[in-house]
XYZ file of C-alpha atoms in Angstrom:
301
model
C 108.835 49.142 90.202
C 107.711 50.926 87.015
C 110.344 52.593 84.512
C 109.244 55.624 82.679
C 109.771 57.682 79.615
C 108.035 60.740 80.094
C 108.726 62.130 76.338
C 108.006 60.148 72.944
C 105.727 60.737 69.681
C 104.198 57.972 67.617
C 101.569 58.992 65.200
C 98.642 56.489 65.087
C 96.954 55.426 61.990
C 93.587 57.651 62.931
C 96.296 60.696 63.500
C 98.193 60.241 59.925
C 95.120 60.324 58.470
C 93.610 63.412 59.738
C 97.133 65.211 59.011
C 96.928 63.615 55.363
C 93.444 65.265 55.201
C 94.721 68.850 54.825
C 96.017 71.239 52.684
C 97.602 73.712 54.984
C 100.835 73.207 57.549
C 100.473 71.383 59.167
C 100.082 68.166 56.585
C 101.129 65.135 55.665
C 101.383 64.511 51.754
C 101.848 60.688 51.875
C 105.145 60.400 54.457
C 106.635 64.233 53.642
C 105.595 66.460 57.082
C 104.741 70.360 56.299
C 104.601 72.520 59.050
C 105.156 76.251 59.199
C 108.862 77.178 59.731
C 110.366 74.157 59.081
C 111.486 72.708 55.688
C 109.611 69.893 54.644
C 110.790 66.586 56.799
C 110.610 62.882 55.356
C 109.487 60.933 58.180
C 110.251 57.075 58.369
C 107.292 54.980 58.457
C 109.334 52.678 60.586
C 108.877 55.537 63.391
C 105.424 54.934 63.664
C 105.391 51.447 63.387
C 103.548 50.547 66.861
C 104.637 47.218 66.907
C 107.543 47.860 66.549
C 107.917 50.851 68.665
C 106.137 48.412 71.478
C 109.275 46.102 70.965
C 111.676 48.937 71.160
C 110.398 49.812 74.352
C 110.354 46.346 76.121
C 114.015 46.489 75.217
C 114.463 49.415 76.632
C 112.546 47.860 79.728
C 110.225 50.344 79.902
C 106.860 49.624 81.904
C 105.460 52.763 80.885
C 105.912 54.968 77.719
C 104.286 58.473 77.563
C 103.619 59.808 74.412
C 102.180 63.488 73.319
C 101.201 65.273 70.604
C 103.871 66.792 68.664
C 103.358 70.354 69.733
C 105.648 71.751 66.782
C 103.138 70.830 64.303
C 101.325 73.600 65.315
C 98.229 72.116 65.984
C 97.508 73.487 69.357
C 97.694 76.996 67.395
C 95.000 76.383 65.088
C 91.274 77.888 65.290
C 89.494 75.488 67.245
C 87.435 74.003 64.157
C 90.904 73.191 62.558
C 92.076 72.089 65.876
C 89.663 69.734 66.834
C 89.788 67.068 64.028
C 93.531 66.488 65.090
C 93.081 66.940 68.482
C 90.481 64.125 68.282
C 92.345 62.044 65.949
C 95.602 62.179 68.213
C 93.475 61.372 71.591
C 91.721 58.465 69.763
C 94.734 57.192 68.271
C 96.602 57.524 71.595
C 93.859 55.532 73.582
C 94.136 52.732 71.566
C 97.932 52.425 71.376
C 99.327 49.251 73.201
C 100.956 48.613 76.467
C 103.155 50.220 77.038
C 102.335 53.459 75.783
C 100.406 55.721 78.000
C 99.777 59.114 76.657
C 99.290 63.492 77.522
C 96.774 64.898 76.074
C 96.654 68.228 74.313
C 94.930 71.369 74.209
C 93.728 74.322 71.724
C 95.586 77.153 72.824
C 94.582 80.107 70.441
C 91.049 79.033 71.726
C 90.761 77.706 75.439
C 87.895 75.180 75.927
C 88.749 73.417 79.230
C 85.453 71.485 79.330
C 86.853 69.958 75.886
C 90.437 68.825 78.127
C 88.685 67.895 81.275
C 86.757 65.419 78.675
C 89.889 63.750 77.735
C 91.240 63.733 81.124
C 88.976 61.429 81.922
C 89.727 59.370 79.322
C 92.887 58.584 81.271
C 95.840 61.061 80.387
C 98.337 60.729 82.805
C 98.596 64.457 82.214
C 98.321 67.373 79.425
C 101.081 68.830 77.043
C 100.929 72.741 75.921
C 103.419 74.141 74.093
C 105.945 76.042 75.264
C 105.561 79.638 73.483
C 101.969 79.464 74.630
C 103.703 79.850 78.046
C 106.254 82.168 77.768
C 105.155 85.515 79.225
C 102.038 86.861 81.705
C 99.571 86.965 78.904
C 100.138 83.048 77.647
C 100.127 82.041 81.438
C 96.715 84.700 81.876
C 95.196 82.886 78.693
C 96.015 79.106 79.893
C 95.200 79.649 83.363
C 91.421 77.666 82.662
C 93.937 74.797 81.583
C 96.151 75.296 84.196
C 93.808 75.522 87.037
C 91.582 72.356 86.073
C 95.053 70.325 86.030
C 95.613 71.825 89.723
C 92.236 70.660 90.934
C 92.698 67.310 89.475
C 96.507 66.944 90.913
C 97.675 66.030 87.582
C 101.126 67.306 85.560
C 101.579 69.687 83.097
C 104.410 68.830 80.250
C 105.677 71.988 78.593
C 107.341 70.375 75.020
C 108.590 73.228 72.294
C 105.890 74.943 69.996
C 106.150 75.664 66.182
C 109.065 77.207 65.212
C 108.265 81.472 64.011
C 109.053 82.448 60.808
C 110.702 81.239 57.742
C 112.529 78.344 58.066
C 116.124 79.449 58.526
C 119.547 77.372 58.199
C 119.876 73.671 57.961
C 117.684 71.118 59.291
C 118.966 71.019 62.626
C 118.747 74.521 63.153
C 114.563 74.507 64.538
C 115.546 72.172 67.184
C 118.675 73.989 68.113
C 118.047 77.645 68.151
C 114.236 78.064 68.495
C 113.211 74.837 70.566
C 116.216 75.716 73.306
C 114.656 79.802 73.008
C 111.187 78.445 73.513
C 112.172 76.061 76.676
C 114.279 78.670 78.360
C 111.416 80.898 78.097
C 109.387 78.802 79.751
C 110.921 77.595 82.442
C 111.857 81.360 83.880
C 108.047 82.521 82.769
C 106.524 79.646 85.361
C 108.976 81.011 87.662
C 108.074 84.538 87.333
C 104.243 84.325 86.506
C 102.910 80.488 86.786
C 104.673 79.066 90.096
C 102.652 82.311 91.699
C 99.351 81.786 90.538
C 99.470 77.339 90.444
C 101.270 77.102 93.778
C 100.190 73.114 93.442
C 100.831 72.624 90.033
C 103.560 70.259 88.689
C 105.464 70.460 85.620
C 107.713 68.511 83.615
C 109.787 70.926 80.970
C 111.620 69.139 77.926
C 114.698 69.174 76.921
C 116.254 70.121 80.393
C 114.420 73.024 79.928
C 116.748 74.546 77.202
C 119.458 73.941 80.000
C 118.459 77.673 81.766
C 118.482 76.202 85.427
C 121.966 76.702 84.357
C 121.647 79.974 84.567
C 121.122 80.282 88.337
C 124.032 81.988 89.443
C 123.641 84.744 86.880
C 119.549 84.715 87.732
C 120.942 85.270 91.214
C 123.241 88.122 90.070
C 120.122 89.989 88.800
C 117.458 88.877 90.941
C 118.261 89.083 94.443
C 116.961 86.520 97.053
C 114.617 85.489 93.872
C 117.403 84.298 92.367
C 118.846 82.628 95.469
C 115.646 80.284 96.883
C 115.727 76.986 96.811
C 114.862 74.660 93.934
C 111.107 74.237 93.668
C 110.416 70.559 94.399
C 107.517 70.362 91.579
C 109.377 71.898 88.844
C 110.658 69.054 86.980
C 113.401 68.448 83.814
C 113.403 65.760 81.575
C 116.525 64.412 79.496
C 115.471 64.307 75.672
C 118.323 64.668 73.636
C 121.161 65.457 75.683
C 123.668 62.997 77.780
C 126.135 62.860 80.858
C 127.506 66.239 80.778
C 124.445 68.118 80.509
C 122.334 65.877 82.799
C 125.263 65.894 85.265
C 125.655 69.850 85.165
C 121.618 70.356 85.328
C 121.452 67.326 88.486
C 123.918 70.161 90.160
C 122.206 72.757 89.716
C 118.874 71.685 91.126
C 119.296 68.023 92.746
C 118.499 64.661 90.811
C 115.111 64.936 92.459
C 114.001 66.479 89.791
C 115.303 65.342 86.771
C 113.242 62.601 84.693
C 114.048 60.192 81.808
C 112.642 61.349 78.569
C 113.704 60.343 75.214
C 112.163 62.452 72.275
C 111.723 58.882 70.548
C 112.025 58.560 67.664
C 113.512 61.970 67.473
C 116.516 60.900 69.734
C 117.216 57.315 71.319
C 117.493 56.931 75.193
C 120.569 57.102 76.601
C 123.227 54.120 76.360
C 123.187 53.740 80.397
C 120.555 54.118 82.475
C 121.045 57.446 84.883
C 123.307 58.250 82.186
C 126.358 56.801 84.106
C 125.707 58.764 87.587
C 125.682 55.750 89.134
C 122.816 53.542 90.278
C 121.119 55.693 92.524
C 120.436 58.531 89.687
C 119.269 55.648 87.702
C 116.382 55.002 90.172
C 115.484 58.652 90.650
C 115.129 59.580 86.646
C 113.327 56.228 85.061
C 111.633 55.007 88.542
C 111.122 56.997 91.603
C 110.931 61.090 90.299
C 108.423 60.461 87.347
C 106.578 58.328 89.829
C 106.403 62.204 91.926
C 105.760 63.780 89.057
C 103.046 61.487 87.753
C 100.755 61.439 90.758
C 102.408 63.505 93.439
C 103.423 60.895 95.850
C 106.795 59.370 97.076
């Protein structure tokens, strides 16, 4: 049996670097983060301690770790010749990270190269990560579709995590992760409905954050959409937990079956929860760490 986390960061030495290197969001200026609309963020160099992150998941009991690019830096929006440095710094970094840490790999978005992705695909991603306002309307899912479509032919998942955050920063700390994260994910999930699910009929995907909770929205999506909004859950459209506990995971495994639901922590953003299938009982346990990211992973029971 393998237990999974589908959803944590940690910055390798190669990938601190390269963000240390610059002078524009986003950048690191010795530990302080600056990325466009956010305020600047102190991050703990405990948090990207890999030993010690490889200890805190063997506690966890974790057999497999998947980590990504954090896609609010902004990084998949740069031009491609800012992009690539810290696109190759990440994918290095993330090869070389310990057992047992596997990793997504990430993508320019502002310019598509898919030949670039299906090079570090074979490296051994378990998958690739775009942001989620890259995919939130026809155009992002007309622009990806080179991305999209080489992930289809290979059978392997797409993770859609939050992008930057637009604008100014706005409000207290918390406030990004709150108000334009949830936005960005409940985008997303009804823009594969509408325009991805149609043109990747193959393709699975993994959306954080319970996908800003909108497959709670189904009875009004039914109230406005007809027999669209009345079809059955799609089997390949999957949810993962970060940051949220029992009553949301509970109210989302109702809505579209705990078939579909995966374990994902955000660490070290958020911790995993306290109990394992975050006290559904023993059976949900199974399904999120063991046997659905095992489906979404490589398409088999």
């Amino acid at each position: 049996m393998t237990n999974v986390d589908v959803h944590q960061h940690l910055w390798s030495t190669l990938f601190v670097a390269a963000l240390r290197a610059r002078e524009e969001p986003p950048f690191l200026d010795g530990w302080t983060l600056h990325i466009a609309g956010e305020p600047p963020y102190e991050v703990p160099p405990a948090d990207h301690d890999v030993a010690r992150r490889a200890e805190l998941a063997a506690a966890d009991g974790l057999d497999l770790a998947l980590v990504s690019l954090s896609a609010p830096l902004g990084v998949e929006w740069l031009p491609s010749d800012e992009a690539r440095p810290l696109l190759d710094a990440y994918h290095e970094g993330a090869l070389e990270l310990p057992e047992p840490f596997g990793a997504w790999a990430a993508a320019c978005v502002r310019d598509i190269d898919a030949d670039a992705t299906a090079d570090a695909l074979d490296r051994g991603f378990a998958g690739l990560q775009l942001p989620a306002n890259a995919l939130a309307d026809a155009a992002g899912y007309a622009r990806c579709a080179p991305l999209l479509d080489l992930l289809e032919a290979r059978g392997l998942p797409l993770f859609v995590h939050p992008g930057p955050a637009a604008g100014e920063p706005l409000g207290p700390g918390w406030w990004p992760a709150m108000v334009p994260y949830v936005q960005q994910m409940h985008s997303a999930w009804f823009a594969f409905r509408a325009f991805g699910r149609p043109r990747h009929p193959q393709l699975r995907v993994v959306f954080a954050l319970l996908a800003g909770l909108a497959p709670l929205h189904g009875e009004r999506f039914a109230a406005r959409g007809g027999s669209e909004g009345r079809r059955e859950p799609d089997p390949d459209m999957f949810v993962e937990t970060s940051s949220y506990g029992p009553r949301a995971v509970d109210a989302v495994s109702r809505a579209l079956g705990t078939g579909v639901v995966v374990q994902g922590s955000d660490r070290p953003y958020a911790e995993p929860p306290q109990r394992p299938g975050f006290g559904l009982g023993g059976a949900a346990a199974y399904a999120f760490r063991i046997a659905n990211p095992r489906r979404l992973l490589t398409g088999k029971d």
